[in-house]
PDB file of C-alpha atoms in Angstrom:
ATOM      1  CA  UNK A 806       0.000   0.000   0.000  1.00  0.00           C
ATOM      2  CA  UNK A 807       2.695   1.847   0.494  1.00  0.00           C
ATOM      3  CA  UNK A 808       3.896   1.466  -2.849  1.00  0.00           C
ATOM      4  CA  UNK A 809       0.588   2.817  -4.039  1.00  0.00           C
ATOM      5  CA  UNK A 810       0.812   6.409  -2.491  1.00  0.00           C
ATOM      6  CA  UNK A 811       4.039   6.424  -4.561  1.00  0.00           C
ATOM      7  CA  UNK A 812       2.285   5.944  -7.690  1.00  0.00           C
ATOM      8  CA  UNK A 813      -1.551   6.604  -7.688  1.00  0.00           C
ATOM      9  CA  UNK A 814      -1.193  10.189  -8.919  1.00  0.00           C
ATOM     10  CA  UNK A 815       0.304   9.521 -11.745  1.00  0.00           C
ATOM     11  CA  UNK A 816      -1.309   6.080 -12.916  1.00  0.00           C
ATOM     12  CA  UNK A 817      -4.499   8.075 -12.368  1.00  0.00           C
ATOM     13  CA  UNK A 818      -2.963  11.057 -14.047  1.00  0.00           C
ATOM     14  CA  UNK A 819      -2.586   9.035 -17.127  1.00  0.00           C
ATOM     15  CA  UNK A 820      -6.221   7.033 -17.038  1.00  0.00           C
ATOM     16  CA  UNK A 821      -7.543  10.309 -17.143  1.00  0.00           C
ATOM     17  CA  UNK A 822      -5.990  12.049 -19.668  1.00  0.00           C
ATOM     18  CA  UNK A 823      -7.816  13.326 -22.726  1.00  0.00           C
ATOM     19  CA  UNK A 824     -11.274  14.334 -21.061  1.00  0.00           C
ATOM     20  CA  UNK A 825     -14.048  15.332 -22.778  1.00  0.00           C
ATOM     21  CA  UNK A 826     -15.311  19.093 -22.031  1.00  0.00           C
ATOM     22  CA  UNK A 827     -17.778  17.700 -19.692  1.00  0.00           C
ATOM     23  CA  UNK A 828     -15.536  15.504 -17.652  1.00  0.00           C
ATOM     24  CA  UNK A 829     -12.695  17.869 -17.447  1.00  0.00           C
ATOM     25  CA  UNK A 830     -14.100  19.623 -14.174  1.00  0.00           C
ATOM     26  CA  UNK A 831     -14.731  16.764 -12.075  1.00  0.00           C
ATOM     27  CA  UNK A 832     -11.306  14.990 -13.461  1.00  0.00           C
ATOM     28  CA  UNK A 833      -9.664  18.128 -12.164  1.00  0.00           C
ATOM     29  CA  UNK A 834     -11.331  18.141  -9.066  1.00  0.00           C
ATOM     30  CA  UNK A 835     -10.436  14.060  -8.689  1.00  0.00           C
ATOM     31  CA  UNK A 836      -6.694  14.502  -9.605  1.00  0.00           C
ATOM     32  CA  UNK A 837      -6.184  17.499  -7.095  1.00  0.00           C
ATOM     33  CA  UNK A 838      -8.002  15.377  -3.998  1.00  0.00           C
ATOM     34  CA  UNK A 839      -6.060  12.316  -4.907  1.00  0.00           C
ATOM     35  CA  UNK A 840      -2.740  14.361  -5.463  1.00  0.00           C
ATOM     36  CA  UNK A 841      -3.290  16.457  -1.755  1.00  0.00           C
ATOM     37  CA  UNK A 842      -4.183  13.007   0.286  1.00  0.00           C
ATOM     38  CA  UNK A 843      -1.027  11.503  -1.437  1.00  0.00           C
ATOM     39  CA  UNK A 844       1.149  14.737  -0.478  1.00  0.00           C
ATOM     40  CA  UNK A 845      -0.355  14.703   3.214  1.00  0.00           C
ATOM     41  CA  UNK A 846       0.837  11.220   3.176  1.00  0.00           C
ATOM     42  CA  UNK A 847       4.240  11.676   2.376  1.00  0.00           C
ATOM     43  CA  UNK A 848       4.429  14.634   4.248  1.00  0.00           C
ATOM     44  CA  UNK A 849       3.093  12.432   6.985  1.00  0.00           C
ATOM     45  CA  UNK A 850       6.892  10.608   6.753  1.00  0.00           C
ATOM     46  CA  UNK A 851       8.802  12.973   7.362  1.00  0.00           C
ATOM     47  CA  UNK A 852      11.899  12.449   9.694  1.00  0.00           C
ATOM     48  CA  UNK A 853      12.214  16.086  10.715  1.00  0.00           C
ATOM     49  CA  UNK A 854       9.156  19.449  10.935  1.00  0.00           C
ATOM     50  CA  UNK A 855      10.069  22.850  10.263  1.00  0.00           C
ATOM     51  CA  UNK A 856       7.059  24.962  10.597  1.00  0.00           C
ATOM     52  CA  UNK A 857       7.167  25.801   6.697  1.00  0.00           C
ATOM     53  CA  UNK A 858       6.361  21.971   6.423  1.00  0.00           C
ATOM     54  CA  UNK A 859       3.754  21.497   8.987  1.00  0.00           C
ATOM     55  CA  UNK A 860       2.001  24.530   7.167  1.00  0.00           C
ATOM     56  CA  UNK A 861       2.226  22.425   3.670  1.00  0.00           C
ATOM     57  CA  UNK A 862       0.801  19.197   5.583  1.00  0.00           C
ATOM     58  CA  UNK A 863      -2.629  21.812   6.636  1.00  0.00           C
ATOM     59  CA  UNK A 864      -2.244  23.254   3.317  1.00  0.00           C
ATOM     60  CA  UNK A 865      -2.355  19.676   1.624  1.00  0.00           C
ATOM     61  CA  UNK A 866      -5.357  18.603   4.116  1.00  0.00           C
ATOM     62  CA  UNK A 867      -7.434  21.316   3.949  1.00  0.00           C
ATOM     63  CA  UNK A 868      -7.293  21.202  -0.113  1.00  0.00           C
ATOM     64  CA  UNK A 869      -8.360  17.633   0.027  1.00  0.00           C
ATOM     65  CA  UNK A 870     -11.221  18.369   2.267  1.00  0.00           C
ATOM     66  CA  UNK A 871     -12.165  20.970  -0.454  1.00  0.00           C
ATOM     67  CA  UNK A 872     -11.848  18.886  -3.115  1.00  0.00           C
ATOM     68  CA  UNK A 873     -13.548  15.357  -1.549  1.00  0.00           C
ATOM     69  CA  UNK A 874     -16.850  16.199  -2.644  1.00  0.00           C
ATOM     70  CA  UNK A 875     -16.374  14.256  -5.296  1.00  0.00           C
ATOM     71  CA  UNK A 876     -16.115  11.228  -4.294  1.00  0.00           C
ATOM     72  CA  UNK A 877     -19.169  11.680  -1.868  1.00  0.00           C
ATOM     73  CA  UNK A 878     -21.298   9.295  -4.111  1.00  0.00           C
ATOM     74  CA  UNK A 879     -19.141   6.313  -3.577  1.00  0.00           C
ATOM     75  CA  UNK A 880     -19.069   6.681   0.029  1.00  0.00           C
ATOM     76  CA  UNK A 881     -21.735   4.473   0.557  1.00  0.00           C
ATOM     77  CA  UNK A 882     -22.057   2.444   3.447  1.00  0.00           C
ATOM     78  CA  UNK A 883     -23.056  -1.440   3.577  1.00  0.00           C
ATOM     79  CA  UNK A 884     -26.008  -1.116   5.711  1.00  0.00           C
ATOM     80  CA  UNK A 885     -26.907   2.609   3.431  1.00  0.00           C
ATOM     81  CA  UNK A 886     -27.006   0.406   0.561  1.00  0.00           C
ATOM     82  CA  UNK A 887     -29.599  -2.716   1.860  1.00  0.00           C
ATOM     83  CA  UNK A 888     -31.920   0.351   3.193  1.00  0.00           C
ATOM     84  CA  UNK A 889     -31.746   1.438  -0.163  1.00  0.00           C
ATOM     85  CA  UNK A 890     -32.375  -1.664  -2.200  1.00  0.00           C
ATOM     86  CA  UNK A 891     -35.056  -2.573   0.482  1.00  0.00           C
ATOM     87  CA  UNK A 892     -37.238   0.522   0.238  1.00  0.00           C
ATOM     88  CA  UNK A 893     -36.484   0.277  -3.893  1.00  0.00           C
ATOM     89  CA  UNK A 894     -38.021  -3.106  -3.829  1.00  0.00           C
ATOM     90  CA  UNK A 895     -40.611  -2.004  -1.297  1.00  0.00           C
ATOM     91  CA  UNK A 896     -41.230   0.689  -4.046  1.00  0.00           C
ATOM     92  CA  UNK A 897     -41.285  -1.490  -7.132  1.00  0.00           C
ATOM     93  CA  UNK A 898     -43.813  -3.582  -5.557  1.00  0.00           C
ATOM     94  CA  UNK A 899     -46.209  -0.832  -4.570  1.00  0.00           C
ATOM     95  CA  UNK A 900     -45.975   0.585  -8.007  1.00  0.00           C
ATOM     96  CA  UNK A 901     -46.652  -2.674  -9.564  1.00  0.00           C
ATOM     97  CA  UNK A 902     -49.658  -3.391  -7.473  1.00  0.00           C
ATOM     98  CA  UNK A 903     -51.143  -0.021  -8.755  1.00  0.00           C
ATOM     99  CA  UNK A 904     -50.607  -0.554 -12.068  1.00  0.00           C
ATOM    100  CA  UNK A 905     -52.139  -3.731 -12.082  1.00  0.00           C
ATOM    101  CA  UNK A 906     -55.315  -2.314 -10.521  1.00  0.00           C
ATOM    102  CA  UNK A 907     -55.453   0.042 -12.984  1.00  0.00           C
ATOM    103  CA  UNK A 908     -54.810  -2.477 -15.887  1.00  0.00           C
ATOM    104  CA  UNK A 909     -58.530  -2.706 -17.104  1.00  0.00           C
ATOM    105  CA  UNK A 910     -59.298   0.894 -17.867  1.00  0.00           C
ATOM    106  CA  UNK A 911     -56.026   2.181 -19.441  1.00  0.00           C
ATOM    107  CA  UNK A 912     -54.609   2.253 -22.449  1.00  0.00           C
ATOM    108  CA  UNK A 913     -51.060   0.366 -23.727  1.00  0.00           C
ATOM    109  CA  UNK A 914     -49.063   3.703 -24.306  1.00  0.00           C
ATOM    110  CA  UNK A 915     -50.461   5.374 -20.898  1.00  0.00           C
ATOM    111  CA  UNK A 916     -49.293   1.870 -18.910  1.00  0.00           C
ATOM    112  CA  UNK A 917     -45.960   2.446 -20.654  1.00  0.00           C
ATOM    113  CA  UNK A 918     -45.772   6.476 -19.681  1.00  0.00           C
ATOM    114  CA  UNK A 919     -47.197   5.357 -16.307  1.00  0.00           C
ATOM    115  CA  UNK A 920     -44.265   2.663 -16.069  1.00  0.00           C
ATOM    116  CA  UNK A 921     -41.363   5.311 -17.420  1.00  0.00           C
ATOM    117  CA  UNK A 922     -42.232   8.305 -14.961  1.00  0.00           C
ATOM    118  CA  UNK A 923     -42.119   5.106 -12.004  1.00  0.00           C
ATOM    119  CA  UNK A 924     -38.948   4.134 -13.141  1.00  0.00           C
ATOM    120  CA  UNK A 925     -37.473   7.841 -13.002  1.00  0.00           C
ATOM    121  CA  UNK A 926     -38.994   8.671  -9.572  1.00  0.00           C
ATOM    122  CA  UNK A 927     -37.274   5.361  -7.723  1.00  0.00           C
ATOM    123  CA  UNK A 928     -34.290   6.678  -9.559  1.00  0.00           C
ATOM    124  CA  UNK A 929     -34.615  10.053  -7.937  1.00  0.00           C
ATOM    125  CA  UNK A 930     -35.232   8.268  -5.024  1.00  0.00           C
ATOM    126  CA  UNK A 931     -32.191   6.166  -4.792  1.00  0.00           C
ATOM    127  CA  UNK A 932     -29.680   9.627  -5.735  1.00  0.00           C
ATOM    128  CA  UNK A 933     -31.907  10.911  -2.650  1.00  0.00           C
ATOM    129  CA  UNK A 934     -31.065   8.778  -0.585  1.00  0.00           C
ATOM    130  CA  UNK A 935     -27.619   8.221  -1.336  1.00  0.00           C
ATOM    131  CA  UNK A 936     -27.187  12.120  -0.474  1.00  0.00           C
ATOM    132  CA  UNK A 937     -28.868  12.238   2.300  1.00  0.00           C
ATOM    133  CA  UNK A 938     -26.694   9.222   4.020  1.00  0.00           C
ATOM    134  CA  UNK A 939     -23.254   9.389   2.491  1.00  0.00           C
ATOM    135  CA  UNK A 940     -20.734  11.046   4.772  1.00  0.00           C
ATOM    136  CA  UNK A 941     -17.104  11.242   5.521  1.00  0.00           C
ATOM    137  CA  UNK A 942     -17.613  11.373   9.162  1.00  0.00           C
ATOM    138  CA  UNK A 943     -15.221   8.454  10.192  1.00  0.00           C
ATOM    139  CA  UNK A 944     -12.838   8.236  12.372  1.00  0.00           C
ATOM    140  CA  UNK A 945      -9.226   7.633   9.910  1.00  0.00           C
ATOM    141  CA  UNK A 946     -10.647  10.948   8.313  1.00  0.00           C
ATOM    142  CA  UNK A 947     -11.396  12.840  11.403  1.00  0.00           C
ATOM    143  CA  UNK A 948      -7.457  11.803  12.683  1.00  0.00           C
ATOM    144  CA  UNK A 949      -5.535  13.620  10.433  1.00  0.00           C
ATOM    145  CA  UNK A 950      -6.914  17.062  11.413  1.00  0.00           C
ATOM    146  CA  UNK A 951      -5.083  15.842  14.398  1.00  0.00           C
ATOM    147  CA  UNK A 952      -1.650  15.398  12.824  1.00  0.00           C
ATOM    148  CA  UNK A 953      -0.443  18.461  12.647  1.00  0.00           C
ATOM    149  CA  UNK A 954      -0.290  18.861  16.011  1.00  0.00           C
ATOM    150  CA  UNK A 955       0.766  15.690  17.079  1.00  0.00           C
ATOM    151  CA  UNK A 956       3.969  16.309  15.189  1.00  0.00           C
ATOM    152  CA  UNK A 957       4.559  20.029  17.584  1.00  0.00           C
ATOM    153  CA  UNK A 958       4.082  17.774  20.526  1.00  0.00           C
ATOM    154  CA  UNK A 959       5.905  14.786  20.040  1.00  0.00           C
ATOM    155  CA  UNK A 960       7.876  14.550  17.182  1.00  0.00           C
ATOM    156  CA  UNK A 961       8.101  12.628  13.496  1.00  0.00           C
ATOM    157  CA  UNK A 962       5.347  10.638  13.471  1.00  0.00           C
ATOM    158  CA  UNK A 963       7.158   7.991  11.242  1.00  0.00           C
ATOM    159  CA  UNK A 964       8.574   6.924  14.749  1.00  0.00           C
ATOM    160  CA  UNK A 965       5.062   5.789  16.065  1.00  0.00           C
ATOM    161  CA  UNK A 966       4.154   3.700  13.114  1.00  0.00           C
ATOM    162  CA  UNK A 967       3.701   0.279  13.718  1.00  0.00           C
ATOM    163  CA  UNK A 968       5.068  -1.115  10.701  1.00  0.00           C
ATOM    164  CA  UNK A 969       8.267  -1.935  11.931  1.00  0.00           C
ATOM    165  CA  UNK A 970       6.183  -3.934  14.542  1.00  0.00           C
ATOM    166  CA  UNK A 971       4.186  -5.964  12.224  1.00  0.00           C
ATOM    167  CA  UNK A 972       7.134  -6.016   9.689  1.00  0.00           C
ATOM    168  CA  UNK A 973       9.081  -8.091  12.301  1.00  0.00           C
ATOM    169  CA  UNK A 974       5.994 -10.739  12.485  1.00  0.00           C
ATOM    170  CA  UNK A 975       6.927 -11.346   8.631  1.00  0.00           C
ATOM    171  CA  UNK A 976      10.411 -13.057   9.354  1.00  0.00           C
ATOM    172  CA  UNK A 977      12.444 -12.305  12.698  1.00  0.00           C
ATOM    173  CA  UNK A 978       9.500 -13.339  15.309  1.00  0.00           C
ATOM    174  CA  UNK A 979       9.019 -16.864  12.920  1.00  0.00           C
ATOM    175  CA  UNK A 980      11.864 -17.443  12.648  1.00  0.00           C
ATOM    176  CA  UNK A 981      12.576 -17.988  16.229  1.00  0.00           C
ATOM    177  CA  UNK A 982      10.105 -19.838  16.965  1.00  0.00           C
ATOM    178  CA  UNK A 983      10.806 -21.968  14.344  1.00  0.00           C
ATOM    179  CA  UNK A 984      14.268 -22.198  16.260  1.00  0.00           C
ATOM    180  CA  UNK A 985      12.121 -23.009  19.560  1.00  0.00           C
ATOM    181  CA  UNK A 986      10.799 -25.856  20.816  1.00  0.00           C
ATOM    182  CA  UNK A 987       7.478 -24.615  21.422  1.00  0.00           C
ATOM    183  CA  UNK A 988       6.915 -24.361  25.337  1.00  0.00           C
ATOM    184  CA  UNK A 989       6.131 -21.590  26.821  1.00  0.00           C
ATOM    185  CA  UNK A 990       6.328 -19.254  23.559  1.00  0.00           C
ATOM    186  CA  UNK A 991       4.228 -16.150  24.209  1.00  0.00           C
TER     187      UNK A 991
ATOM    188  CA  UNK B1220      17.937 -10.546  15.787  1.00  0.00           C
ATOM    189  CA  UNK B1221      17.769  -6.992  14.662  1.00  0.00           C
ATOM    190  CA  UNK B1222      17.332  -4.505  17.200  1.00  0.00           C
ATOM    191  CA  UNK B1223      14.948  -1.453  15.728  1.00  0.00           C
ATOM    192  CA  UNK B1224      15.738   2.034  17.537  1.00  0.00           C
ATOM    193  CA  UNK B1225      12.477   3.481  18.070  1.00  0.00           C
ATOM    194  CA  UNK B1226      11.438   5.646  20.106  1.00  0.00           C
ATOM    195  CA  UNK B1227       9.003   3.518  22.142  1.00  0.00           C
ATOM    196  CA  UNK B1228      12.149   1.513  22.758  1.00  0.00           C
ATOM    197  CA  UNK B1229      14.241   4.191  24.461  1.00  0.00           C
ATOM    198  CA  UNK B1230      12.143   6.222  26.357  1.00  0.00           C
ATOM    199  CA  UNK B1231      12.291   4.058  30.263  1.00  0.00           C
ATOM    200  CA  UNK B1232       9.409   3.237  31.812  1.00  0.00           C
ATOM    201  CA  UNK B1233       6.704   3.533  28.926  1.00  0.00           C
ATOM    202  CA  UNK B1234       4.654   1.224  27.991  1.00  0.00           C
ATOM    203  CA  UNK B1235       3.931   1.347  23.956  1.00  0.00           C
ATOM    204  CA  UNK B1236       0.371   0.037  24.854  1.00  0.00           C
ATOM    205  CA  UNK B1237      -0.354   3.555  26.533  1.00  0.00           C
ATOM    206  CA  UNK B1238       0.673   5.908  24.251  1.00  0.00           C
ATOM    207  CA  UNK B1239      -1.438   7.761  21.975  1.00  0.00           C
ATOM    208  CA  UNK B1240       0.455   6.902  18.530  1.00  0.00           C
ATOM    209  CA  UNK B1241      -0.738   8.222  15.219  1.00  0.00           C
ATOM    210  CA  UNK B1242      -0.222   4.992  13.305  1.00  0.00           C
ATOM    211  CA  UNK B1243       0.708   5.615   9.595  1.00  0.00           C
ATOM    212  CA  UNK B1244       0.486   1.768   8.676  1.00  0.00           C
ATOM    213  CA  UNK B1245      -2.738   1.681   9.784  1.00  0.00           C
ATOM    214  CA  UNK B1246      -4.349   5.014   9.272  1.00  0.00           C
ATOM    215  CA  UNK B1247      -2.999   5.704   6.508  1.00  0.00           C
ATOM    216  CA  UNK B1248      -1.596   2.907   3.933  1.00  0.00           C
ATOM    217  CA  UNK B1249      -4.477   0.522   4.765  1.00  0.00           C
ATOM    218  CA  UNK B1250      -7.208   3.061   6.110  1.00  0.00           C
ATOM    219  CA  UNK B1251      -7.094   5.911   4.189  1.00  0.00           C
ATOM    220  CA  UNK B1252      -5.453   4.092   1.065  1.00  0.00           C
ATOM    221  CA  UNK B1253      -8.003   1.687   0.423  1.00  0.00           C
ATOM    222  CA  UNK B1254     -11.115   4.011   1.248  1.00  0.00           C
ATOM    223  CA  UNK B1255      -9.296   5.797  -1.602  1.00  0.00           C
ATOM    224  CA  UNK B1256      -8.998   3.416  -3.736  1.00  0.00           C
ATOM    225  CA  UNK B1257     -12.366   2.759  -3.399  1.00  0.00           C
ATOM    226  CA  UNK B1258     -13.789   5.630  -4.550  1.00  0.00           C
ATOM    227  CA  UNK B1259     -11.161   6.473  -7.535  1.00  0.00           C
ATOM    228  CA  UNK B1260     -12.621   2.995  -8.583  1.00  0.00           C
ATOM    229  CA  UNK B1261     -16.414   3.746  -8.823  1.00  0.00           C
ATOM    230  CA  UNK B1262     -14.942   7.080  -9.919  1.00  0.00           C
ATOM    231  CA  UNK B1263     -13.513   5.335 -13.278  1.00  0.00           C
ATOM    232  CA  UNK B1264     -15.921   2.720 -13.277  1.00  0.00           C
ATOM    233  CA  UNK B1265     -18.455   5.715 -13.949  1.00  0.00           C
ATOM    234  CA  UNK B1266     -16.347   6.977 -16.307  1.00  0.00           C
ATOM    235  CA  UNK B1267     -15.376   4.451 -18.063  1.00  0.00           C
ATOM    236  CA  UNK B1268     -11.475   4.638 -17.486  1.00  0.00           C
ATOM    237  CA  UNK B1269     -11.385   1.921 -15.884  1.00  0.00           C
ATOM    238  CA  UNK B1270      -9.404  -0.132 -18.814  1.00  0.00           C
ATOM    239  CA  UNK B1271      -7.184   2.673 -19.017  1.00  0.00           C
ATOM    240  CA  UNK B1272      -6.198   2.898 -15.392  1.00  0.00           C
ATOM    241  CA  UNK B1273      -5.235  -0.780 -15.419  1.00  0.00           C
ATOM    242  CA  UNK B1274      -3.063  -0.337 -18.427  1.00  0.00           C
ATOM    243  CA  UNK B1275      -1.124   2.663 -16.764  1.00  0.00           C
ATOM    244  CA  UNK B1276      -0.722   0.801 -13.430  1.00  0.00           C
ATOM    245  CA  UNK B1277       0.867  -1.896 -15.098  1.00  0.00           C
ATOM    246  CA  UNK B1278       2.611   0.290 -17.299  1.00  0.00           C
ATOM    247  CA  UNK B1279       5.132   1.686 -14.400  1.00  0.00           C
ATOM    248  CA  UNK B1280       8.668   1.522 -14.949  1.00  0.00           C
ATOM    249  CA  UNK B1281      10.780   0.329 -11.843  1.00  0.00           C
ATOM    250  CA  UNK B1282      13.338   2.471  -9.997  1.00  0.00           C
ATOM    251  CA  UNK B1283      14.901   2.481  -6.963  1.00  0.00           C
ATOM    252  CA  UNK B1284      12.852   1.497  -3.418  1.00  0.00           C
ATOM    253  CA  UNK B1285       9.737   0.661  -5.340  1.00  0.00           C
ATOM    254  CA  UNK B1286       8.440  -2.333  -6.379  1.00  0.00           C
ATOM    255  CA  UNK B1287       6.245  -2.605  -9.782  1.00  0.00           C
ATOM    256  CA  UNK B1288       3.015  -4.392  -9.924  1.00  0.00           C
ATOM    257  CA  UNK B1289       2.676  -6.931 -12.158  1.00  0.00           C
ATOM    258  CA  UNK B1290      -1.192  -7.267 -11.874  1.00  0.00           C
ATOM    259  CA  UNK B1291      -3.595  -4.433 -12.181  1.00  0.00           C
ATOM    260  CA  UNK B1292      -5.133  -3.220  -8.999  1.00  0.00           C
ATOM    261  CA  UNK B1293      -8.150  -4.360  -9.950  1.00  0.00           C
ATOM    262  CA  UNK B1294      -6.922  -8.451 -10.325  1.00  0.00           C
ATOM    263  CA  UNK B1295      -5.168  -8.516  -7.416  1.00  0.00           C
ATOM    264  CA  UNK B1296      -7.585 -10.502  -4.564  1.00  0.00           C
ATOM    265  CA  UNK B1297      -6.461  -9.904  -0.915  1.00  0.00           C
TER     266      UNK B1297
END
């Protein structure tokens, strides 16, 4: 993953390239968000702070909290989308049952019209929906307003990663046990 | 075994379970990454650049401290 903050930006750079007039807005706005969360990141790994670079890292954040917007309509949760396809069905149904009853005494091309403008309203209903629930309120977002100032408190934050941690569970910590006769091992 | 100089390993009398760490690996490579990574996918996908994202990312020269991908994001199941 780490490998992929190194390169998203420009791999996505390049899938985008050659927009049409209508896409070149929101491919803007997608490349800058990408590009600031990627910056923050590295940022993020730095060994030493000067206050020039802690004022990029806000900088960087506060452009990608601009900028997220974007992506708003893929933030949907699990549980947002069964409410969603629940109520749709629920909807479907209804409609169904109320075109049937109404079978008899309409015409062909009015069941049709009937059935388009049904279709378009549960579509409405869904985009509804989705706005209404999708959010970036969790907490991995929320923490790196927090960075900033972790870094004028206690240092690189590099240092407090865990990854040399788990790295260590990859080879050295296997290997011996492996060594080990098993007793008493944790 | 290699001895990693950290500063959870200096410091005398902490315990690493107390502190309040900011945890890149965590928070950011496989939080923040993926939730990313998520939406620049339904982003393409509703674009339709989705066949041209998988030919850059496979497209990417090596160079030092970074290792290329030989599958598109897409293929690769975790």
């Amino acid at each position: 993953m780490r490998n992929l903050g190194r390169c998203i930006a420009t791999v996505l750079a390049s899938a985008l390239r050659n927009p049409d007039s209508s896409q070149h807005q929101d491919f803007n706005i997608a490349l800058n968000c990408v590009g600031a969360l990627v910056d923050f990141s590295l940022m993020t790994q730095y060994r030493s702070h000067t206050p020039d670079t802690l004022t990029y890292m806000e900088r960087y954040l506060q452009t990608f909290h601009q900028m997220k917007h974007i992506f708003l309509e893929f933030r949907t949760s699990k549980s947002t989308r069964a409410e969603v396809n629940r109520q749709d069905r629920e909807l479907s149904r209804l409609m169904a049952n109320l075109i049937a009853q109404d079978a008899h005494h309409i015409s062909a091309a009015q069941r049709r019209r009937q059935a388009d403008q049904n279709r378009l309203q549960r579509v409405n209903r869904q985009a509804d929906l989705h706005q209404r629930e999708n959010h970036f309120n969790f907490i991995k977002m929320h923490y790196l307003s927090h960075f900033v100032s972790h870094v004028r408190r206690f240092g690189s934050i590099l240092m407090y990663s865990t990854a040399m941690g788990e790295l260590a569970h990859k080879e050295e910590i296997k290997e011996g046990y492996r060594r080990s006769n098993g007793n008493n091992t944790a | 075994m290699k001895i990693c100089h950290n500063v959870v390993t200096i410091l005398y009398g902490v315990n690493p379970a107390d502190l309040h760490k900011p945890d890149l690996l965590h928070n950011i490579y496989i939080g923040l990454f993926k939730h990313m990574m998520e939406w620049v996918e339904g982003f393409l996908k509703n674009h339709k650049r989705q066949q041209a994202f998988d030919d850059a990312w496979k497209e990417i020269l090596p160079y030092p401290g970074f290792c290329v991908p030989k599958r598109a994001y897409r293929e690769v199941i975790q």
